[in-house]
Short mmCIF file of C-alpha atoms in Angstrom, two decimals:
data_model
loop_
_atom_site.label_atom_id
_atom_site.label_comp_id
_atom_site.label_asym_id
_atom_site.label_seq_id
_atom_site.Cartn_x
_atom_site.Cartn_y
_atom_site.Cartn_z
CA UNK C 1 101.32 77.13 103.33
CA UNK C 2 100.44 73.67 102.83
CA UNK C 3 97.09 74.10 103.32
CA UNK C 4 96.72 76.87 100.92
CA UNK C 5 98.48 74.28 98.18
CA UNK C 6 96.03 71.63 99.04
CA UNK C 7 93.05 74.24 98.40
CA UNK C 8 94.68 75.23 95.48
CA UNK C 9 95.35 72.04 94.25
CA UNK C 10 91.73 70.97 95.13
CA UNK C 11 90.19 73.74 93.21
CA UNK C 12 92.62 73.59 90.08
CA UNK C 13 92.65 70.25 90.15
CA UNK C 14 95.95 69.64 89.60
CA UNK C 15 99.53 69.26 91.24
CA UNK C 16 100.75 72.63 93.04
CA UNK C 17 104.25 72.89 93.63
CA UNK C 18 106.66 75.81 94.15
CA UNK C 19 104.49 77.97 96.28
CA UNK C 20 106.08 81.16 97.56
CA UNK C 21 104.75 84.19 98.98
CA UNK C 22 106.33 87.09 96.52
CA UNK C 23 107.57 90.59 98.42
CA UNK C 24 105.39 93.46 98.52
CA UNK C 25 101.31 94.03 98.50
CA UNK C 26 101.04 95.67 101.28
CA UNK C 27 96.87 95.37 100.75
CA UNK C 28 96.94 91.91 99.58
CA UNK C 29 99.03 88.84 99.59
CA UNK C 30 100.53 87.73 96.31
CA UNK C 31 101.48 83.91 96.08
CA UNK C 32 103.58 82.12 92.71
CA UNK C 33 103.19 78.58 92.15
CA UNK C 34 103.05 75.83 89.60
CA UNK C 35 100.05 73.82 88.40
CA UNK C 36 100.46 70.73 86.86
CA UNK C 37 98.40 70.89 84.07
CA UNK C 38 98.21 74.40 84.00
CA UNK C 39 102.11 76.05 84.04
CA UNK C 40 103.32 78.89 86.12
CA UNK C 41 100.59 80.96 87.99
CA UNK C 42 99.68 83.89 90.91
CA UNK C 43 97.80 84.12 93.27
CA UNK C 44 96.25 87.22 94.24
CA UNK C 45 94.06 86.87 97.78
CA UNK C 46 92.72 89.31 100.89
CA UNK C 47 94.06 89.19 103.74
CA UNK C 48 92.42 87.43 106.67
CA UNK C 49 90.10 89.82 108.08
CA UNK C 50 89.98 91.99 105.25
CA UNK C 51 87.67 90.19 102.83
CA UNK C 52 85.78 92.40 100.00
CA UNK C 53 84.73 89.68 97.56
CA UNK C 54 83.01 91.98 95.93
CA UNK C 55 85.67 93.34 94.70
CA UNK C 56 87.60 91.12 93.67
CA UNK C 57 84.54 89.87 91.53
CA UNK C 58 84.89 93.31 89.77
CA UNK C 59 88.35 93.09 89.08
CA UNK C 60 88.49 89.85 87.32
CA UNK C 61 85.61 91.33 85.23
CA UNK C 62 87.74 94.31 84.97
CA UNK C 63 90.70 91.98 83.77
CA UNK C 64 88.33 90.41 81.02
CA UNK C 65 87.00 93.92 80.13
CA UNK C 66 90.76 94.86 79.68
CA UNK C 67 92.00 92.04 77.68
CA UNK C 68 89.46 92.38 74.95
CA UNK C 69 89.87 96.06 74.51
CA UNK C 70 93.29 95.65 73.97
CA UNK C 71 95.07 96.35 77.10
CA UNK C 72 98.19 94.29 78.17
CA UNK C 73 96.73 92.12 81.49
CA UNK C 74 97.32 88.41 82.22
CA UNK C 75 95.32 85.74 81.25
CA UNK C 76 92.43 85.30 84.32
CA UNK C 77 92.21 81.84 84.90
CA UNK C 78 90.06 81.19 88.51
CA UNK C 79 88.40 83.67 90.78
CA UNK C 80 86.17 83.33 93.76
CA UNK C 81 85.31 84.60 97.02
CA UNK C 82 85.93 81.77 100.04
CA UNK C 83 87.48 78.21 98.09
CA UNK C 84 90.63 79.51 99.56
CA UNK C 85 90.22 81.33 102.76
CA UNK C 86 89.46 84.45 101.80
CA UNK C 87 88.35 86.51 97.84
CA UNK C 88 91.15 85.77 95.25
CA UNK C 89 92.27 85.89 91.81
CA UNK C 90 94.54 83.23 90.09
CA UNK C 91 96.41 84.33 86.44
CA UNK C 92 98.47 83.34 84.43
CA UNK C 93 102.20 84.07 85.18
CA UNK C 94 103.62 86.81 83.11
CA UNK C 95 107.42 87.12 82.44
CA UNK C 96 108.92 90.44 82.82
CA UNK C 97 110.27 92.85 85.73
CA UNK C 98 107.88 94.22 88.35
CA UNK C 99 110.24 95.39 90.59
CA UNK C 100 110.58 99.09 89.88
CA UNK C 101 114.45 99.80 91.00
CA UNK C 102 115.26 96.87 89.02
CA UNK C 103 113.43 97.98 85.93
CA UNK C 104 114.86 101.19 85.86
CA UNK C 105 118.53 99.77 86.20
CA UNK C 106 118.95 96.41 84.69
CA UNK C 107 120.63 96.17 81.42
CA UNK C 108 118.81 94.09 79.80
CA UNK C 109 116.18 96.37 79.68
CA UNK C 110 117.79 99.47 78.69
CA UNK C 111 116.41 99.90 75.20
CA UNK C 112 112.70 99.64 76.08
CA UNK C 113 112.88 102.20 79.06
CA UNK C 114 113.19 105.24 76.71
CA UNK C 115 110.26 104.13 74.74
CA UNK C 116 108.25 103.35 78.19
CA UNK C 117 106.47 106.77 78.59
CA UNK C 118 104.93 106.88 75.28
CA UNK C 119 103.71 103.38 75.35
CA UNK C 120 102.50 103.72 78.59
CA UNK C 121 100.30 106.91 77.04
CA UNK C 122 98.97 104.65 74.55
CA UNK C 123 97.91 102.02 77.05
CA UNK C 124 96.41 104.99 79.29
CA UNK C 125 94.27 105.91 76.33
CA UNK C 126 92.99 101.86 75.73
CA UNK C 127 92.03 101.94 79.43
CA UNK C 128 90.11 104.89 79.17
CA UNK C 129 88.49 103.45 75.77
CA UNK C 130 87.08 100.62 77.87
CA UNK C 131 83.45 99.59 78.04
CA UNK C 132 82.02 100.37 81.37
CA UNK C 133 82.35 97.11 84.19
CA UNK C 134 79.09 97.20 85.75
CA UNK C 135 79.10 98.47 89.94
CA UNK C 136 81.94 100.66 89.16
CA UNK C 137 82.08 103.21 91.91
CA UNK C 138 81.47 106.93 90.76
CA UNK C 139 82.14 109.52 93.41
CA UNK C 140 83.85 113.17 93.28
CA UNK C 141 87.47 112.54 93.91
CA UNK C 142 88.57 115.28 96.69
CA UNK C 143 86.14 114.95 98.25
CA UNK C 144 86.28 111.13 98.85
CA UNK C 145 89.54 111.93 99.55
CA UNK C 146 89.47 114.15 102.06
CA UNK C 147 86.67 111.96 104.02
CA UNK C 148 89.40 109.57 104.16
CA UNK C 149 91.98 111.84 105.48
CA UNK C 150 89.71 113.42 107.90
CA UNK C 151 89.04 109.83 109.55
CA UNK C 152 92.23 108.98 110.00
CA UNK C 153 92.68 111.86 112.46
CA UNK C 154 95.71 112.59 111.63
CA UNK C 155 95.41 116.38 110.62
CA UNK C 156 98.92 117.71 108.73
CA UNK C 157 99.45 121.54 108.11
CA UNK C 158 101.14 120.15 104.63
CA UNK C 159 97.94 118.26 103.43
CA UNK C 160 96.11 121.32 104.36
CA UNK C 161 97.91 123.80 101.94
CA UNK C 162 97.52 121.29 99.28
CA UNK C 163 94.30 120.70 99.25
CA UNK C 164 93.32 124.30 99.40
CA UNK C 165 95.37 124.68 96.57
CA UNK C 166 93.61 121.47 94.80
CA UNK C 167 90.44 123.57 95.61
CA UNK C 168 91.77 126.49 94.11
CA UNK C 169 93.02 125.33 90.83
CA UNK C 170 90.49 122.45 89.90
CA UNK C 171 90.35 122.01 86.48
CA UNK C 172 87.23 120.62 84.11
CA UNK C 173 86.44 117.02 83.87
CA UNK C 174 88.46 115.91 80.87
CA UNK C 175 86.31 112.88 80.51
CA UNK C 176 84.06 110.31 82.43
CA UNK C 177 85.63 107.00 81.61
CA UNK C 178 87.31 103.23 83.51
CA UNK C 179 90.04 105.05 85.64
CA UNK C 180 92.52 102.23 86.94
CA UNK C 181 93.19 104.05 89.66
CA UNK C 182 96.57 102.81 90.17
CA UNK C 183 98.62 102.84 86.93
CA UNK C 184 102.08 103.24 88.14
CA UNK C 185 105.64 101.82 87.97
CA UNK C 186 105.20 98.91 90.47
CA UNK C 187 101.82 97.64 88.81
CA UNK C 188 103.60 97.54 85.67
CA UNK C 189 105.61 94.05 83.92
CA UNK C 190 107.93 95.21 81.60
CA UNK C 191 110.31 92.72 79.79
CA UNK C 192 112.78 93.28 77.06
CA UNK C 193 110.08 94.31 74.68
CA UNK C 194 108.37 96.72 76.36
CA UNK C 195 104.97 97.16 78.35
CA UNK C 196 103.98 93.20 78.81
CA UNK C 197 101.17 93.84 81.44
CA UNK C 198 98.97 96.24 83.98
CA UNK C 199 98.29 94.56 87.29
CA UNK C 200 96.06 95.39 90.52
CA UNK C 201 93.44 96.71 89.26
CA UNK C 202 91.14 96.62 92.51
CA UNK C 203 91.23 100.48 92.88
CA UNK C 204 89.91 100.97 89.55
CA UNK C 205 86.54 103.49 88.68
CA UNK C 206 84.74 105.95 86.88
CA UNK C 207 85.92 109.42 86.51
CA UNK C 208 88.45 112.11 85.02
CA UNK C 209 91.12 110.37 82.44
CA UNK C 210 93.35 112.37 83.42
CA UNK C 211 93.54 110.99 87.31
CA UNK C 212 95.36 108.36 85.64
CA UNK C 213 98.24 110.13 83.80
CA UNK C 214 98.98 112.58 87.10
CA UNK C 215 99.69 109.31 89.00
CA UNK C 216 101.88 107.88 86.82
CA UNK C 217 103.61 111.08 87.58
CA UNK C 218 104.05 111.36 91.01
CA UNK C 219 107.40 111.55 92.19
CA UNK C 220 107.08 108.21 94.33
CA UNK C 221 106.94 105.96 91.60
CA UNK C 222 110.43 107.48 90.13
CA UNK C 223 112.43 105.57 92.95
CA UNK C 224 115.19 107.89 92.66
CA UNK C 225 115.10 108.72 88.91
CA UNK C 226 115.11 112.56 87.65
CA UNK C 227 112.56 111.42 84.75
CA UNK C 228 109.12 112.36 85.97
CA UNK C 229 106.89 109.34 84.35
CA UNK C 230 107.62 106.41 86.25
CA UNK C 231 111.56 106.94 86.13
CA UNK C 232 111.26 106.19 82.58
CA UNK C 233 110.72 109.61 80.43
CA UNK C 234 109.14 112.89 80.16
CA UNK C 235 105.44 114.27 80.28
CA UNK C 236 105.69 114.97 77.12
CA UNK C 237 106.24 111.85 75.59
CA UNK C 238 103.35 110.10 77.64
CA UNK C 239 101.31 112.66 76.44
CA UNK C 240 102.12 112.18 73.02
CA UNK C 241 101.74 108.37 73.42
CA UNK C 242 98.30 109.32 74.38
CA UNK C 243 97.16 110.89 71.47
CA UNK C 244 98.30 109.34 69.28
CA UNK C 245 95.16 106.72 70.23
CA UNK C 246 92.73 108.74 72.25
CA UNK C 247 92.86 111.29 69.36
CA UNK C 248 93.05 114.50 71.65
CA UNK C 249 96.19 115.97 73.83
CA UNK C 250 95.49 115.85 77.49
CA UNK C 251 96.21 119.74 78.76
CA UNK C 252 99.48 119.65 80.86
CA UNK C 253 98.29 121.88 83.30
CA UNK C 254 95.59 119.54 84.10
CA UNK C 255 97.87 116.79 84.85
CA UNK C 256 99.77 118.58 86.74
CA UNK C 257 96.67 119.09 89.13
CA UNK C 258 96.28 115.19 89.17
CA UNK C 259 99.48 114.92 89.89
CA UNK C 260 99.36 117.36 93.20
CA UNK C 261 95.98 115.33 93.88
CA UNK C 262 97.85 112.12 93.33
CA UNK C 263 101.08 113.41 95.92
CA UNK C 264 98.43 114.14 98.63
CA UNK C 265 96.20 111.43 98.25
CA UNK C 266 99.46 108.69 98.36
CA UNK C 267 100.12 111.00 101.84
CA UNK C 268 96.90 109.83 102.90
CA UNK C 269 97.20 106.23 101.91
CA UNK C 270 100.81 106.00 103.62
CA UNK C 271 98.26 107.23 107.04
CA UNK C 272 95.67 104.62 106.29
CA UNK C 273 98.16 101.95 105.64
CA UNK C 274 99.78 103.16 109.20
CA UNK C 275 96.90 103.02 110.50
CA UNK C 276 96.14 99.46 109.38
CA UNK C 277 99.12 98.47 111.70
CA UNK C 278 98.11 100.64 114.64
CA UNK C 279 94.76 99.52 114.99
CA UNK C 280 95.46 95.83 114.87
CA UNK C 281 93.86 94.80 112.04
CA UNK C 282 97.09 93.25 110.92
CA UNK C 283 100.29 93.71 112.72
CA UNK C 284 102.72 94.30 110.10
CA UNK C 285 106.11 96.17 109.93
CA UNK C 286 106.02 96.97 106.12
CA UNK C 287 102.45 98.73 107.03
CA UNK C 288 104.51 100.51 109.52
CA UNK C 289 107.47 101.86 107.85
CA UNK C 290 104.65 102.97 105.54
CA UNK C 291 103.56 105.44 108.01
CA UNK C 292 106.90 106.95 107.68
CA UNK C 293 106.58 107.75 104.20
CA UNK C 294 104.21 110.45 104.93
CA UNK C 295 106.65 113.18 105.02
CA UNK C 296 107.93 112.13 101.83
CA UNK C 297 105.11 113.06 100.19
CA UNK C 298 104.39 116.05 102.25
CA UNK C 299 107.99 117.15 100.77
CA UNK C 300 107.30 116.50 97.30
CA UNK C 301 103.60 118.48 97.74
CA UNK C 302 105.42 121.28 98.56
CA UNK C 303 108.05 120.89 95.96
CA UNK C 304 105.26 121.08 93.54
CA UNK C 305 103.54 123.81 94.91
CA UNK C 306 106.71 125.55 94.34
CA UNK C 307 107.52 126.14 98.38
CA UNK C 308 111.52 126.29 98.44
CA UNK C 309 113.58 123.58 100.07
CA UNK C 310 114.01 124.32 104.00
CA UNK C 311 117.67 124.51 104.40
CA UNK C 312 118.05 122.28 107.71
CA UNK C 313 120.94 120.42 109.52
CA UNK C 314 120.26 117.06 111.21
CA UNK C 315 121.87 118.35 114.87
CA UNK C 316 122.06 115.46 117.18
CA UNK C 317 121.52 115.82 120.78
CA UNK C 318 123.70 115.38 123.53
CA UNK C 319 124.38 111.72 124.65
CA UNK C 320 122.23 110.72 127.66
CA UNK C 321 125.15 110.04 130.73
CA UNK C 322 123.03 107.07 132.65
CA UNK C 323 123.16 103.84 130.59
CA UNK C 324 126.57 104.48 129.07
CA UNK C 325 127.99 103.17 125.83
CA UNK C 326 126.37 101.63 123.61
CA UNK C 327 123.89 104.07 123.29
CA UNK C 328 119.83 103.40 122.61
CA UNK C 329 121.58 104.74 118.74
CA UNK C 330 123.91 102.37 118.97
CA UNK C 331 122.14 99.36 119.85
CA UNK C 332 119.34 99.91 117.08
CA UNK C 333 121.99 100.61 114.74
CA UNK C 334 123.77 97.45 115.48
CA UNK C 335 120.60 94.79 115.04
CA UNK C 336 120.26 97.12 111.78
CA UNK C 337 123.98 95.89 110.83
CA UNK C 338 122.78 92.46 112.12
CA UNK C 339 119.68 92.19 109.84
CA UNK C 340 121.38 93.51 106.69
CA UNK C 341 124.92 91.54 106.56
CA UNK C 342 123.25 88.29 107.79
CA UNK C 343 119.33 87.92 107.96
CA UNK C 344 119.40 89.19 104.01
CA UNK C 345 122.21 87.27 102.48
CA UNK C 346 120.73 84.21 104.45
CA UNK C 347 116.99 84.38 103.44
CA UNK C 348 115.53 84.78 100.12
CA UNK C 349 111.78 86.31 99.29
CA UNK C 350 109.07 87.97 101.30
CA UNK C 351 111.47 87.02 104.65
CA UNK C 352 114.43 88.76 102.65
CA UNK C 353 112.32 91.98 101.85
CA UNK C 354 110.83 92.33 105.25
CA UNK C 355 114.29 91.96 107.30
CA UNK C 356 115.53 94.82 104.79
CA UNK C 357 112.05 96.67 105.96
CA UNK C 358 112.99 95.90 109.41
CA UNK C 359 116.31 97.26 108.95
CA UNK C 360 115.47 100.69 107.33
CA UNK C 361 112.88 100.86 110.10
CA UNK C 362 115.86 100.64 112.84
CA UNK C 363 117.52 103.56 110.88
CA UNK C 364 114.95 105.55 111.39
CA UNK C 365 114.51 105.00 115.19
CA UNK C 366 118.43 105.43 115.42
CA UNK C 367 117.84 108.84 113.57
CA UNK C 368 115.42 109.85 116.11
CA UNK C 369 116.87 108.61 119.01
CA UNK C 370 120.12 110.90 118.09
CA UNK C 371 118.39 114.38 116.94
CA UNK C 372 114.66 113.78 117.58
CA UNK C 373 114.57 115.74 120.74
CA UNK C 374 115.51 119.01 119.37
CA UNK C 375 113.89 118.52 116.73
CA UNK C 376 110.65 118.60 119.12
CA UNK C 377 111.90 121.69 120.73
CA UNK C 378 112.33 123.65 118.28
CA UNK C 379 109.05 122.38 116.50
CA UNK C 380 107.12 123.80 119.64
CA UNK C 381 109.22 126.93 119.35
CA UNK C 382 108.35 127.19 115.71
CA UNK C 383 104.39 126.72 116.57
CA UNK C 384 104.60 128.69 119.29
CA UNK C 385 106.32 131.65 117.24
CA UNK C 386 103.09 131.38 114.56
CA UNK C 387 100.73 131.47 117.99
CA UNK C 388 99.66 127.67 117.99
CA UNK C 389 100.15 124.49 120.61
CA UNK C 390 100.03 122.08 118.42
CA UNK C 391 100.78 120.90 114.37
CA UNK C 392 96.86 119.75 114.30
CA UNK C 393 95.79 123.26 115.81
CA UNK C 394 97.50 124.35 112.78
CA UNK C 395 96.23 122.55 110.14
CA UNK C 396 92.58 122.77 111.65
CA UNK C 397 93.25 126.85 111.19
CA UNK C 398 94.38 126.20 107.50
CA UNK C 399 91.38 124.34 107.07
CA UNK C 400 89.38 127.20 108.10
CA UNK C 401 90.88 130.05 106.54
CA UNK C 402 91.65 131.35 110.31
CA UNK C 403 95.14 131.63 108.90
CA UNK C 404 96.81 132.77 105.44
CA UNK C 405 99.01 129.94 103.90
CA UNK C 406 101.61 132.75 103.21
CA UNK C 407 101.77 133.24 107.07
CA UNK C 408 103.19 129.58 107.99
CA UNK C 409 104.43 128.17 105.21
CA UNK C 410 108.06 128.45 105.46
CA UNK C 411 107.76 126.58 108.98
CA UNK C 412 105.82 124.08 107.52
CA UNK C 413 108.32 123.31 105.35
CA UNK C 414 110.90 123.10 108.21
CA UNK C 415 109.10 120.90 110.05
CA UNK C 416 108.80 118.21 107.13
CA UNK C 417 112.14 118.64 106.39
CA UNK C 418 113.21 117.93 109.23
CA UNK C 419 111.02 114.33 109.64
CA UNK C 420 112.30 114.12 106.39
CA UNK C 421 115.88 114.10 107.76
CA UNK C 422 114.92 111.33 110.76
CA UNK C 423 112.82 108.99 108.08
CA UNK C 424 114.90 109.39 104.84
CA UNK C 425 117.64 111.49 104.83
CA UNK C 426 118.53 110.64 101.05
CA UNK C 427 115.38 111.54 99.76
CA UNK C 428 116.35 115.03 99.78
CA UNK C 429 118.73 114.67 97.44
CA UNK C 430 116.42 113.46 94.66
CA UNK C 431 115.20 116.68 93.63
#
């Protein structure tokens, strides 16, 4: 850390104090400070061993672009590719909420939430009136997405059903226009009077509108709220919001098939971000309790696809006899207990939100440790029933037609309900 001050300080030249790592960014590091001259300001860099300066030199022209057609960003003051170890932006600091349980609950804010969805159409609609940033990458969406999923390797019957379905019901291009990419509660700073600016913009380019708006929509960025934009209000109003300056309404139908795109497609970057972990390119614990969140979205595909909620008891299995009391349950369980009641009350920032990671991440080995074996069994039953081995002999038969979705369905939906029940048992109650 002091290092990265002193190249900060060297570059700004100025006084940095208060540097802190900030929670979350699970693809790049975010860092607050203060310059003096130069006031509160982030830091936005790639992590070691993941440089793409490229990139980042197309999303500070990106924030530029932004800010002068009228789109809420912060102020870009420094960018470059190696001055500090690796590409980076530095901006202004913004006040506001960014933490999206905490925007959708604090008081304080409870007169500009009901407004949100609109205003957040209107902003969609000044994004997608932006000039075009040169090097802006232009490619057909499913298909760049399933290239991704296919080489992760990682085949799921789930993903399989819903992208058949995405083939099936693709509608028309409503557009070719700046896509952010990744406008969502989370990117979002939101103070008392409403929408105060859109961050990461690094997966932002050309294509369908539309991609947008069914994003903002999927159900993981409601953290538990029933309201399906962004926890804040209805489809309707964001699609009113976005007429009322791109001049046309977007079809709801069609944003309903971004939004089934967008549930898969955040099941495939929960496997890449996994995958990040597994393959050593950084050794995190947030990246894998990410991998864990698969199933969540496999549910919520489903959901959408209208495939009825498995009705499935978490059945533990029988205590093993040889090691006793405390169990292998019990132990995790109890370092759980340890990290909540005194690692999080004691620490404060990125250390407090990765002990709470940590934590949920022993729940969910405790969970498996108590029912995970017959869960297994009666998976394999279940497979063996439909007249497969294995979950990716499955999906590689609903990738070829070899089977009718109609056929296995209803086990599919077993099976992710019952990862579901080991990774997140709450989550199926937020229907």
């Amino acid at each position: 850390m002091t290092g990265l001050a002193e190249a900060l300080g060297r570059r700004l030249g100025a006084k940095i104090t208060g540097l802190r790592r900030l929670s979350g960014g699970a693809s790049r590091e975010t860092w607050a400070f203060t310059a003096e001259p130069g006031g509160r300001l982030v830091l936005r860099r790639d992590p070691p061993g993941e440089c793409r300066p490229e990139e980042m030199a197309q999303e500070a022209a990106l924030f530029r672009a932004a800010r002068e057609a009228g789109v809420p960003v912060p102020r870009l003051v420094d960018h470059g590719a190696d001055v500090l170890g690796s590409p980076y932006l530095i901006t202004e600091h913004v006040d506001g909420e960014t933490i999206p349980r905490r925007l959708l609950r604090e008081p304080e804010l409870a007169d500009v939430r009901p407004k949100l969805a609109a205003e957040l159409g209107r902003v969609a609609a000044r994004i997608h009136a932006m000039p075009a940033v040169p090097g802006l990458s232009e490619v057909d969406p499913l298909n760049s997405l399933v290239e991704l999923y296919d080489s992760l390797g990682q085949p799921l019957p789930s993903l399989e059903i819903g992208l058949r379905w995405l083939r099936e019901h693709r509608p028309e291009p409503a557009g070719d226009t700046v896509v952010h990419g990744d406008f969502r509660n989370g990117n979002l700073i939101v103070g008392p009077d409403g929408l105060a600016a859109v961050l990461d913009w690094e997966l932002a380019h050309r294509g369908d509108p539309l991609e947008d708006l069914g994003w903002l929509c999927v159900k993981a960025w409601r953290f538990g709220s029933p309201l399906p934009v962004g926890g804040f209000g209805s489809r309707e109003e964001l699609l009113d919001g976005y007429a009322e300056v791109a001049g046309f309404r977007p079809d709801p139908a069609a944003v309903h098939w971004w939004e089934v795109f967008g549930t898969v497609r955040w099941a495939v970057l929960c496997l890449r971000q996994a995958d990040r972990h597994l393959s050593g390119r950084i050794r995190s614990v947030e990246l894998a309790a990410v991998g864990r969140r698969v199933c969540e979205q496999e549910h919520d595909l489903l959901t959408a696809l209208g495939v009825p909620v498995a009705p499935v008891d978490a059945v533990p299995d029988p205590v093993p006899d040889l090691h006793g009391r405390p169990s292998a349950a019990e132990l995790v369980e109890a370092v759980g207990e340890f990290l909540r009641a005194e690692v999080m009350p004691g620490t404060e920032g990125r250390l407090s939100f990765q002990a709470r990671v940590a934590a949920n991440v022993l729940g969910i080995v405790s969970r498996e440790l108590r029912c995970g074996a017959g869960q297994e069994r009666r998976h394999g039953e279940r497979l063996a029933a439909l007249g497969f081995s294995s979950r990716a002999e499955l999906a590689r038969a609903l990738r070829s037609g070899a089977v009718a979705v109609a056929e296995v369905v209803a086990a599919v939906r077993t099976d992710v309900t019952d990862r579901v029940l080991v990774a997140n048992p709450k989550y199926l109650e937020q229907e």
